[in-house]
Amino acid sequence: MSQVLVNGVFLGCLFAVVAVGLTLVYGVMEVPNFAHAGVIVLSAYTTWSAGAAGLPFALAALAGIACGALVSVLTEVLAYRWIIDRPAAAPAVALGLMLILQNVALRLYGGEGRSLDTPYDRVLLRLGGVSLSGIKAALVVLAVVSLLALHLLLSRTSLGRAMRAVAQDREAAAILGIPLRRQYALAFLIAGVLGGIAAIAYAPTFQISPYMADEVLLSAFVVVVLGGLGSVWGAVAGGLVLGVVEGLGSAYLSPAYQSAFGFLLLVSILVLRPGGLRSTNARRVA
């Protein structure tokens, strides 16, 4: 049981990092950012390419995170910014961007799966009867550090307060002089950084391919709904809950239905608590 719970926490941290980027963008712009999957894919390929070129893993990882941030901001500047007043078009545009980014990766790198080597591939941590690979331990630490940094940014800085103001009431924030486009770009920048971190965590465990992020993106959207739309800490809680549920279901029922357990949980939450675990009466990023 302890080992299953530890594996569930690993999955939950991965889901949380992806879901926080999604809920941040949704809270500020009300856009279901499906293109986040393409951001993760290009970040993973950039990290792999930098490592194959001989860069140390730390520099390759930074290159991947920078790629994720850049691509994410470009999606906002080139596409989402022009549909901010037409929310009905957002899902179609987001799906189109996801397909474009995935096909760019397919064109550049082909469809063959690639593996990302890390310095901690052979590290194995043991505590009692529980073992944790170095890759999973690094993800947990990276997720905790990045989410705490995001919390400090949102709660302790003027940029974070401005972003929360835009999420709560876009028109009032504009009247008060908050530059909306800057906040949109900042939200996508942070989401891209988190996407790059997710790619670095995801790629060593699973092979890199143009469609590697599809399944984790679906799980992340389940987490966003579970946690309550626009709630960052709701997304963190939802990610951990979903990770543990999928881990328990895979261990004690069947791993073939791992994703189904998450959707069953989603249906249960929507029936019992339609607003999610941390429902809010207004759009919030807090």
mmCIF file of C-alpha atoms in Angstrom:
data_model
loop_
_atom_site.group_PDB
_atom_site.id
_atom_site.type_symbol
_atom_site.label_atom_id
_atom_site.label_comp_id
_atom_site.label_asym_id
_atom_site.label_seq_id
_atom_site.Cartn_x
_atom_site.Cartn_y
_atom_site.Cartn_z
ATOM 1 C CA MET A 1 0.000 0.000 0.000
ATOM 2 C CA SER A 2 2.799 2.453 0.866
ATOM 3 C CA GLN A 3 4.499 1.838 -2.464
ATOM 4 C CA VAL A 4 1.222 2.364 -4.325
ATOM 5 C CA LEU A 5 0.623 5.644 -2.511
ATOM 6 C CA VAL A 6 4.133 6.866 -3.311
ATOM 7 C CA ASN A 7 3.606 6.059 -6.995
ATOM 8 C CA GLY A 8 0.268 7.872 -6.800
ATOM 9 C CA VAL A 9 1.945 10.968 -5.376
ATOM 10 C CA PHE A 10 4.421 10.906 -8.279
ATOM 11 C CA LEU A 11 1.547 10.809 -10.779
ATOM 12 C CA GLY A 12 -0.276 13.489 -8.814
ATOM 13 C CA CYS A 13 2.696 15.857 -8.928
ATOM 14 C CA LEU A 14 2.952 15.408 -12.694
ATOM 15 C CA PHE A 15 -0.763 16.058 -13.147
ATOM 16 C CA ALA A 16 -0.607 19.071 -10.820
ATOM 17 C CA VAL A 17 2.251 20.772 -12.690
ATOM 18 C CA VAL A 18 0.413 20.411 -16.010
ATOM 19 C CA ALA A 19 -2.996 21.319 -14.553
ATOM 20 C CA VAL A 20 -1.758 24.468 -12.802
ATOM 21 C CA GLY A 21 -0.546 25.842 -16.137
ATOM 22 C CA LEU A 22 -3.946 25.091 -17.677
ATOM 23 C CA THR A 23 -5.968 26.586 -14.839
ATOM 24 C CA LEU A 24 -3.772 29.693 -14.736
ATOM 25 C CA VAL A 25 -4.506 30.413 -18.399
ATOM 26 C CA TYR A 26 -8.194 29.577 -17.991
ATOM 27 C CA GLY A 27 -8.506 31.817 -14.946
ATOM 28 C CA VAL A 28 -7.034 34.812 -16.768
ATOM 29 C CA MET A 29 -8.385 34.340 -20.313
ATOM 30 C CA GLU A 30 -11.071 31.610 -20.037
ATOM 31 C CA VAL A 31 -9.282 29.627 -22.754
ATOM 32 C CA PRO A 32 -9.105 25.785 -22.658
ATOM 33 C CA ASN A 33 -5.456 25.669 -23.698
ATOM 34 C CA PHE A 34 -5.220 22.309 -25.493
ATOM 35 C CA ALA A 35 -2.080 23.635 -27.211
ATOM 36 C CA HIS A 36 -0.305 23.029 -23.884
ATOM 37 C CA ALA A 37 0.266 19.436 -25.091
ATOM 38 C CA GLY A 38 2.270 20.750 -28.046
ATOM 39 C CA VAL A 39 4.275 23.002 -25.728
ATOM 40 C CA ILE A 40 5.232 19.979 -23.616
ATOM 41 C CA VAL A 41 6.210 17.978 -26.712
ATOM 42 C CA LEU A 42 8.460 20.703 -28.150
ATOM 43 C CA SER A 43 10.043 21.283 -24.724
ATOM 44 C CA ALA A 44 10.858 17.582 -24.421
ATOM 45 C CA TYR A 45 12.364 17.430 -27.921
ATOM 46 C CA THR A 46 14.411 20.573 -27.284
ATOM 47 C CA THR A 47 15.822 19.067 -24.088
ATOM 48 C CA TRP A 48 16.658 15.844 -25.932
ATOM 49 C CA SER A 49 18.280 17.733 -28.832
ATOM 50 C CA ALA A 50 20.380 19.874 -26.489
ATOM 51 C CA GLY A 51 21.541 16.772 -24.635
ATOM 52 C CA ALA A 52 22.347 14.992 -27.901
ATOM 53 C CA ALA A 53 24.425 18.024 -28.922
ATOM 54 C CA GLY A 54 26.613 17.521 -25.858
ATOM 55 C CA LEU A 55 25.195 20.039 -23.387
ATOM 56 C CA PRO A 56 25.081 19.040 -19.710
ATOM 57 C CA PHE A 57 21.650 17.911 -18.566
ATOM 58 C CA ALA A 58 21.057 21.050 -16.484
ATOM 59 C CA LEU A 59 21.643 23.321 -19.487
ATOM 60 C CA ALA A 60 19.582 21.057 -21.740
ATOM 61 C CA ALA A 61 16.725 21.199 -19.240
ATOM 62 C CA LEU A 62 16.920 24.994 -19.119
ATOM 63 C CA ALA A 63 16.824 25.068 -22.925
ATOM 64 C CA GLY A 64 13.678 22.908 -22.860
ATOM 65 C CA ILE A 65 11.992 25.151 -20.286
ATOM 66 C CA ALA A 66 12.923 28.256 -22.309
ATOM 67 C CA CYS A 67 11.458 26.648 -25.438
ATOM 68 C CA GLY A 68 8.222 25.891 -23.584
ATOM 69 C CA ALA A 69 7.953 29.476 -22.344
ATOM 70 C CA LEU A 70 8.643 30.928 -25.799
ATOM 71 C CA VAL A 71 6.206 28.665 -27.662
ATOM 72 C CA SER A 72 3.492 29.240 -25.063
ATOM 73 C CA VAL A 73 3.802 33.041 -25.308
ATOM 74 C CA LEU A 74 3.764 32.820 -29.115
ATOM 75 C CA THR A 75 0.463 30.910 -29.022
ATOM 76 C CA GLU A 76 -1.056 33.750 -26.998
ATOM 77 C CA VAL A 77 0.380 36.550 -29.165
ATOM 78 C CA LEU A 78 -0.356 34.940 -32.543
ATOM 79 C CA ALA A 79 -3.687 33.211 -31.845
ATOM 80 C CA TYR A 80 -5.451 33.525 -28.495
ATOM 81 C CA ARG A 81 -5.134 37.304 -28.265
ATOM 82 C CA TRP A 82 -7.345 37.732 -31.331
ATOM 83 C CA ILE A 83 -10.228 35.640 -29.984
ATOM 84 C CA ILE A 84 -10.404 37.067 -26.468
ATOM 85 C CA ASP A 85 -13.803 38.607 -27.288
ATOM 86 C CA ARG A 86 -15.015 35.473 -29.092
ATOM 87 C CA PRO A 87 -14.852 32.715 -26.432
ATOM 88 C CA ALA A 88 -16.905 30.302 -28.541
ATOM 89 C CA ALA A 89 -13.975 30.084 -30.982
ATOM 90 C CA ALA A 90 -11.401 29.292 -28.276
ATOM 91 C CA PRO A 91 -11.768 25.462 -28.200
ATOM 92 C CA ALA A 92 -11.432 25.153 -31.993
ATOM 93 C CA VAL A 93 -8.405 27.466 -32.073
ATOM 94 C CA ALA A 94 -6.796 25.604 -29.156
ATOM 95 C CA LEU A 95 -7.274 22.210 -30.832
ATOM 96 C CA GLY A 96 -5.892 23.599 -34.085
ATOM 97 C CA LEU A 97 -2.805 24.940 -32.316
ATOM 98 C CA MET A 98 -2.250 21.593 -30.598
ATOM 99 C CA LEU A 99 -2.326 19.775 -33.964
ATOM 100 C CA ILE A 100 -0.005 22.356 -35.539
ATOM 101 C CA LEU A 101 2.587 22.059 -32.756
ATOM 102 C CA GLN A 102 2.437 18.256 -32.756
ATOM 103 C CA ASN A 103 2.891 18.154 -36.527
ATOM 104 C CA VAL A 104 5.819 20.583 -36.292
ATOM 105 C CA ALA A 105 7.451 18.116 -33.893
ATOM 106 C CA LEU A 106 6.576 15.230 -36.225
ATOM 107 C CA ARG A 107 8.098 17.061 -39.187
ATOM 108 C CA LEU A 108 11.284 18.015 -37.334
ATOM 109 C CA TYR A 109 11.962 14.806 -35.407
ATOM 110 C CA GLY A 110 9.876 12.066 -37.029
ATOM 111 C CA GLY A 111 7.528 9.685 -35.274
ATOM 112 C CA GLU A 112 10.162 7.409 -33.752
ATOM 113 C CA GLY A 113 10.179 7.367 -29.949
ATOM 114 C CA ARG A 114 13.252 8.758 -28.223
ATOM 115 C CA SER A 115 14.462 8.369 -24.665
ATOM 116 C CA LEU A 116 15.822 11.155 -22.491
ATOM 117 C CA ASP A 117 18.795 10.201 -20.322
ATOM 118 C CA THR A 118 19.260 11.971 -16.988
ATOM 119 C CA PRO A 119 22.042 11.928 -14.367
ATOM 120 C CA TYR A 120 19.729 10.223 -11.883
ATOM 121 C CA ASP A 121 18.501 7.341 -14.080
ATOM 122 C CA ARG A 122 20.199 4.723 -11.906
ATOM 123 C CA VAL A 123 19.502 6.349 -8.532
ATOM 124 C CA LEU A 124 17.129 4.397 -6.306
ATOM 125 C CA LEU A 125 15.993 5.705 -2.927
ATOM 126 C CA ARG A 126 14.788 3.248 -0.292
ATOM 127 C CA LEU A 127 12.925 4.026 2.912
ATOM 128 C CA GLY A 128 11.692 0.970 4.751
ATOM 129 C CA GLY A 129 9.701 -1.086 2.275
ATOM 130 C CA VAL A 130 9.198 1.824 -0.105
ATOM 131 C CA SER A 131 11.478 2.495 -3.064
ATOM 132 C CA LEU A 132 11.496 5.598 -5.246
ATOM 133 C CA SER A 133 13.528 6.089 -8.403
ATOM 134 C CA GLY A 134 15.703 9.143 -8.747
ATOM 135 C CA ILE A 135 13.550 10.395 -11.640
ATOM 136 C CA LYS A 136 10.372 10.294 -9.547
ATOM 137 C CA ALA A 137 12.071 11.873 -6.540
ATOM 138 C CA ALA A 138 13.404 14.690 -8.732
ATOM 139 C CA LEU A 139 9.913 15.308 -10.142
ATOM 140 C CA VAL A 140 8.362 15.562 -6.678
ATOM 141 C CA VAL A 141 11.026 18.035 -5.532
ATOM 142 C CA LEU A 142 10.779 20.041 -8.770
ATOM 143 C CA ALA A 143 6.980 20.163 -8.561
ATOM 144 C CA VAL A 144 6.990 21.336 -4.947
ATOM 145 C CA VAL A 145 9.602 24.031 -5.603
ATOM 146 C CA SER A 146 7.906 25.347 -8.764
ATOM 147 C CA LEU A 147 4.435 25.428 -7.197
ATOM 148 C CA LEU A 148 5.706 27.199 -4.084
ATOM 149 C CA ALA A 149 7.481 29.741 -6.293
ATOM 150 C CA LEU A 150 4.246 30.287 -8.205
ATOM 151 C CA HIS A 151 2.348 30.760 -4.938
ATOM 152 C CA LEU A 152 4.822 33.412 -3.804
ATOM 153 C CA LEU A 153 4.580 35.142 -7.193
ATOM 154 C CA LEU A 154 0.786 35.263 -7.088
ATOM 155 C CA SER A 155 0.452 36.265 -3.446
ATOM 156 C CA ARG A 156 3.483 38.438 -2.696
ATOM 157 C CA THR A 157 4.232 40.423 -5.872
ATOM 158 C CA SER A 158 2.484 43.223 -7.723
ATOM 159 C CA LEU A 159 2.500 41.129 -10.900
ATOM 160 C CA GLY A 160 0.696 38.322 -9.113
ATOM 161 C CA ARG A 161 -1.878 40.665 -7.591
ATOM 162 C CA ALA A 162 -2.496 42.220 -11.003
ATOM 163 C CA MET A 163 -2.998 38.769 -12.523
ATOM 164 C CA ARG A 164 -5.495 37.847 -9.811
ATOM 165 C CA ALA A 165 -7.334 41.108 -10.400
ATOM 166 C CA VAL A 166 -7.638 40.347 -14.117
ATOM 167 C CA ALA A 167 -8.944 36.862 -13.322
ATOM 168 C CA GLN A 168 -11.572 38.220 -10.923
ATOM 169 C CA ASP A 169 -12.870 41.045 -13.129
ATOM 170 C CA ARG A 170 -11.203 41.830 -16.438
ATOM 171 C CA GLU A 171 -13.153 45.034 -17.120
ATOM 172 C CA ALA A 172 -12.572 46.498 -13.659
ATOM 173 C CA ALA A 173 -8.862 45.675 -13.865
ATOM 174 C CA ALA A 174 -8.622 47.515 -17.187
ATOM 175 C CA ILE A 175 -10.372 50.564 -15.704
ATOM 176 C CA LEU A 176 -7.826 50.573 -12.872
ATOM 177 C CA GLY A 177 -5.004 50.742 -15.425
ATOM 178 C CA ILE A 178 -3.776 47.145 -15.357
ATOM 179 C CA PRO A 179 -2.394 46.277 -18.840
ATOM 180 C CA LEU A 180 -4.428 43.222 -19.811
ATOM 181 C CA ARG A 181 -2.198 42.042 -22.649
ATOM 182 C CA ARG A 182 0.805 41.987 -20.350
ATOM 183 C CA GLN A 183 -1.099 39.806 -17.874
ATOM 184 C CA TYR A 184 -2.209 37.450 -20.646
ATOM 185 C CA ALA A 185 1.379 37.075 -21.866
ATOM 186 C CA LEU A 186 2.608 36.558 -18.296
ATOM 187 C CA ALA A 187 0.025 33.816 -17.685
ATOM 188 C CA PHE A 188 1.129 31.993 -20.840
ATOM 189 C CA LEU A 189 4.791 32.509 -19.934
ATOM 190 C CA ILE A 190 4.283 30.864 -16.532
ATOM 191 C CA ALA A 191 2.208 28.083 -18.114
ATOM 192 C CA GLY A 192 4.998 27.482 -20.644
ATOM 193 C CA VAL A 193 7.625 27.255 -17.897
ATOM 194 C CA LEU A 194 5.461 24.720 -16.057
ATOM 195 C CA GLY A 195 4.980 22.842 -19.335
ATOM 196 C CA GLY A 196 8.749 22.686 -19.774
ATOM 197 C CA ILE A 197 9.137 21.362 -16.226
ATOM 198 C CA ALA A 198 6.452 18.745 -16.916
ATOM 199 C CA ALA A 199 8.271 17.711 -20.101
ATOM 200 C CA ILE A 200 11.555 17.233 -18.234
ATOM 201 C CA ALA A 201 9.759 15.130 -15.621
ATOM 202 C CA TYR A 202 7.642 13.148 -18.080
ATOM 203 C CA ALA A 203 10.169 12.411 -20.821
ATOM 204 C CA PRO A 204 12.613 10.232 -18.808
ATOM 205 C CA THR A 205 9.748 7.981 -17.655
ATOM 206 C CA PHE A 206 7.970 7.704 -20.993
ATOM 207 C CA GLN A 207 9.368 7.925 -24.510
ATOM 208 C CA ILE A 208 9.383 11.274 -26.299
ATOM 209 C CA SER A 209 7.023 11.359 -29.274
ATOM 210 C CA PRO A 210 4.831 13.977 -30.967
ATOM 211 C CA TYR A 211 1.781 12.640 -29.113
ATOM 212 C CA MET A 212 3.380 11.897 -25.748
ATOM 213 C CA ALA A 213 1.395 14.551 -23.861
ATOM 214 C CA ASP A 214 -2.122 13.682 -25.054
ATOM 215 C CA GLU A 215 -2.974 11.332 -22.206
ATOM 216 C CA VAL A 216 -1.468 13.484 -19.464
ATOM 217 C CA LEU A 217 -3.282 16.518 -20.904
ATOM 218 C CA LEU A 218 -6.629 14.726 -20.625
ATOM 219 C CA SER A 219 -5.823 13.818 -17.021
ATOM 220 C CA ALA A 220 -4.803 17.425 -16.358
ATOM 221 C CA PHE A 221 -8.146 18.716 -17.633
ATOM 222 C CA VAL A 222 -9.860 16.257 -15.294
ATOM 223 C CA VAL A 223 -7.743 17.750 -12.501
ATOM 224 C CA VAL A 224 -8.726 21.299 -13.510
ATOM 225 C CA VAL A 225 -12.410 20.413 -13.213
ATOM 226 C CA LEU A 226 -11.866 18.464 -9.993
ATOM 227 C CA GLY A 227 -10.043 21.356 -8.376
ATOM 228 C CA GLY A 228 -12.464 24.033 -9.519
ATOM 229 C CA LEU A 229 -11.958 26.166 -12.615
ATOM 230 C CA GLY A 230 -9.452 28.945 -11.985
ATOM 231 C CA SER A 231 -8.190 27.647 -8.633
ATOM 232 C CA VAL A 232 -4.445 26.993 -8.543
ATOM 233 C CA TRP A 233 -4.429 25.209 -5.197
ATOM 234 C CA GLY A 234 -7.564 23.344 -6.225
ATOM 235 C CA ALA A 235 -5.585 22.046 -9.210
ATOM 236 C CA VAL A 236 -2.778 20.924 -6.899
ATOM 237 C CA ALA A 237 -5.227 19.103 -4.612
ATOM 238 C CA GLY A 238 -7.046 17.605 -7.588
ATOM 239 C CA GLY A 239 -3.785 16.391 -9.108
ATOM 240 C CA LEU A 240 -2.760 14.582 -5.938
ATOM 241 C CA VAL A 241 -6.222 13.046 -5.505
ATOM 242 C CA LEU A 242 -6.338 11.860 -9.114
ATOM 243 C CA GLY A 243 -2.796 10.466 -8.953
ATOM 244 C CA VAL A 244 -3.559 8.429 -5.838
ATOM 245 C CA VAL A 245 -6.887 7.194 -7.241
ATOM 246 C CA GLU A 246 -5.292 6.086 -10.516
ATOM 247 C CA GLY A 247 -2.403 4.473 -8.640
ATOM 248 C CA LEU A 248 -4.737 2.507 -6.366
ATOM 249 C CA GLY A 249 -6.965 1.507 -9.261
ATOM 250 C CA SER A 250 -4.037 0.290 -11.342
ATOM 251 C CA ALA A 251 -2.553 -1.701 -8.467
ATOM 252 C CA TYR A 252 -5.685 -3.345 -7.140
ATOM 253 C CA LEU A 253 -7.962 -3.578 -10.206
ATOM 254 C CA SER A 254 -6.269 -3.263 -13.596
ATOM 255 C CA PRO A 255 -3.684 -0.898 -15.122
ATOM 256 C CA ALA A 256 -5.556 -1.169 -18.433
ATOM 257 C CA TYR A 257 -8.267 1.088 -17.012
ATOM 258 C CA GLN A 258 -6.006 3.644 -15.324
ATOM 259 C CA SER A 259 -7.488 6.644 -17.153
ATOM 260 C CA ALA A 260 -11.043 5.355 -16.616
ATOM 261 C CA PHE A 261 -10.624 5.605 -12.840
ATOM 262 C CA GLY A 262 -9.944 9.316 -13.181
ATOM 263 C CA PHE A 263 -13.052 9.900 -15.267
ATOM 264 C CA LEU A 264 -15.175 7.916 -12.794
ATOM 265 C CA LEU A 265 -13.826 10.180 -10.065
ATOM 266 C CA LEU A 266 -14.662 13.213 -12.209
ATOM 267 C CA VAL A 267 -18.272 12.071 -12.680
ATOM 268 C CA SER A 268 -18.596 11.446 -8.934
ATOM 269 C CA ILE A 269 -17.264 14.908 -8.063
ATOM 270 C CA LEU A 270 -19.534 16.585 -10.621
ATOM 271 C CA VAL A 271 -22.549 14.830 -9.120
ATOM 272 C CA LEU A 272 -21.667 15.489 -5.471
ATOM 273 C CA ARG A 273 -19.891 18.848 -5.793
ATOM 274 C CA PRO A 274 -20.375 20.402 -9.254
ATOM 275 C CA GLY A 275 -18.079 23.350 -8.526
ATOM 276 C CA GLY A 276 -15.054 21.128 -7.834
ATOM 277 C CA LEU A 277 -13.009 20.626 -4.676
ATOM 278 C CA ARG A 278 -12.353 24.370 -4.327
ATOM 279 C CA SER A 279 -15.324 25.929 -6.049
ATOM 280 C CA THR A 280 -15.458 29.701 -6.305
ATOM 281 C CA ASN A 281 -18.237 32.120 -7.074
ATOM 282 C CA ALA A 282 -16.026 34.145 -9.424
ATOM 283 C CA ARG A 283 -13.101 33.507 -11.685
ATOM 284 C CA ARG A 284 -10.002 33.442 -9.503
ATOM 285 C CA VAL A 285 -6.336 32.640 -9.677
ATOM 286 C CA ALA A 286 -5.544 32.099 -6.002
#
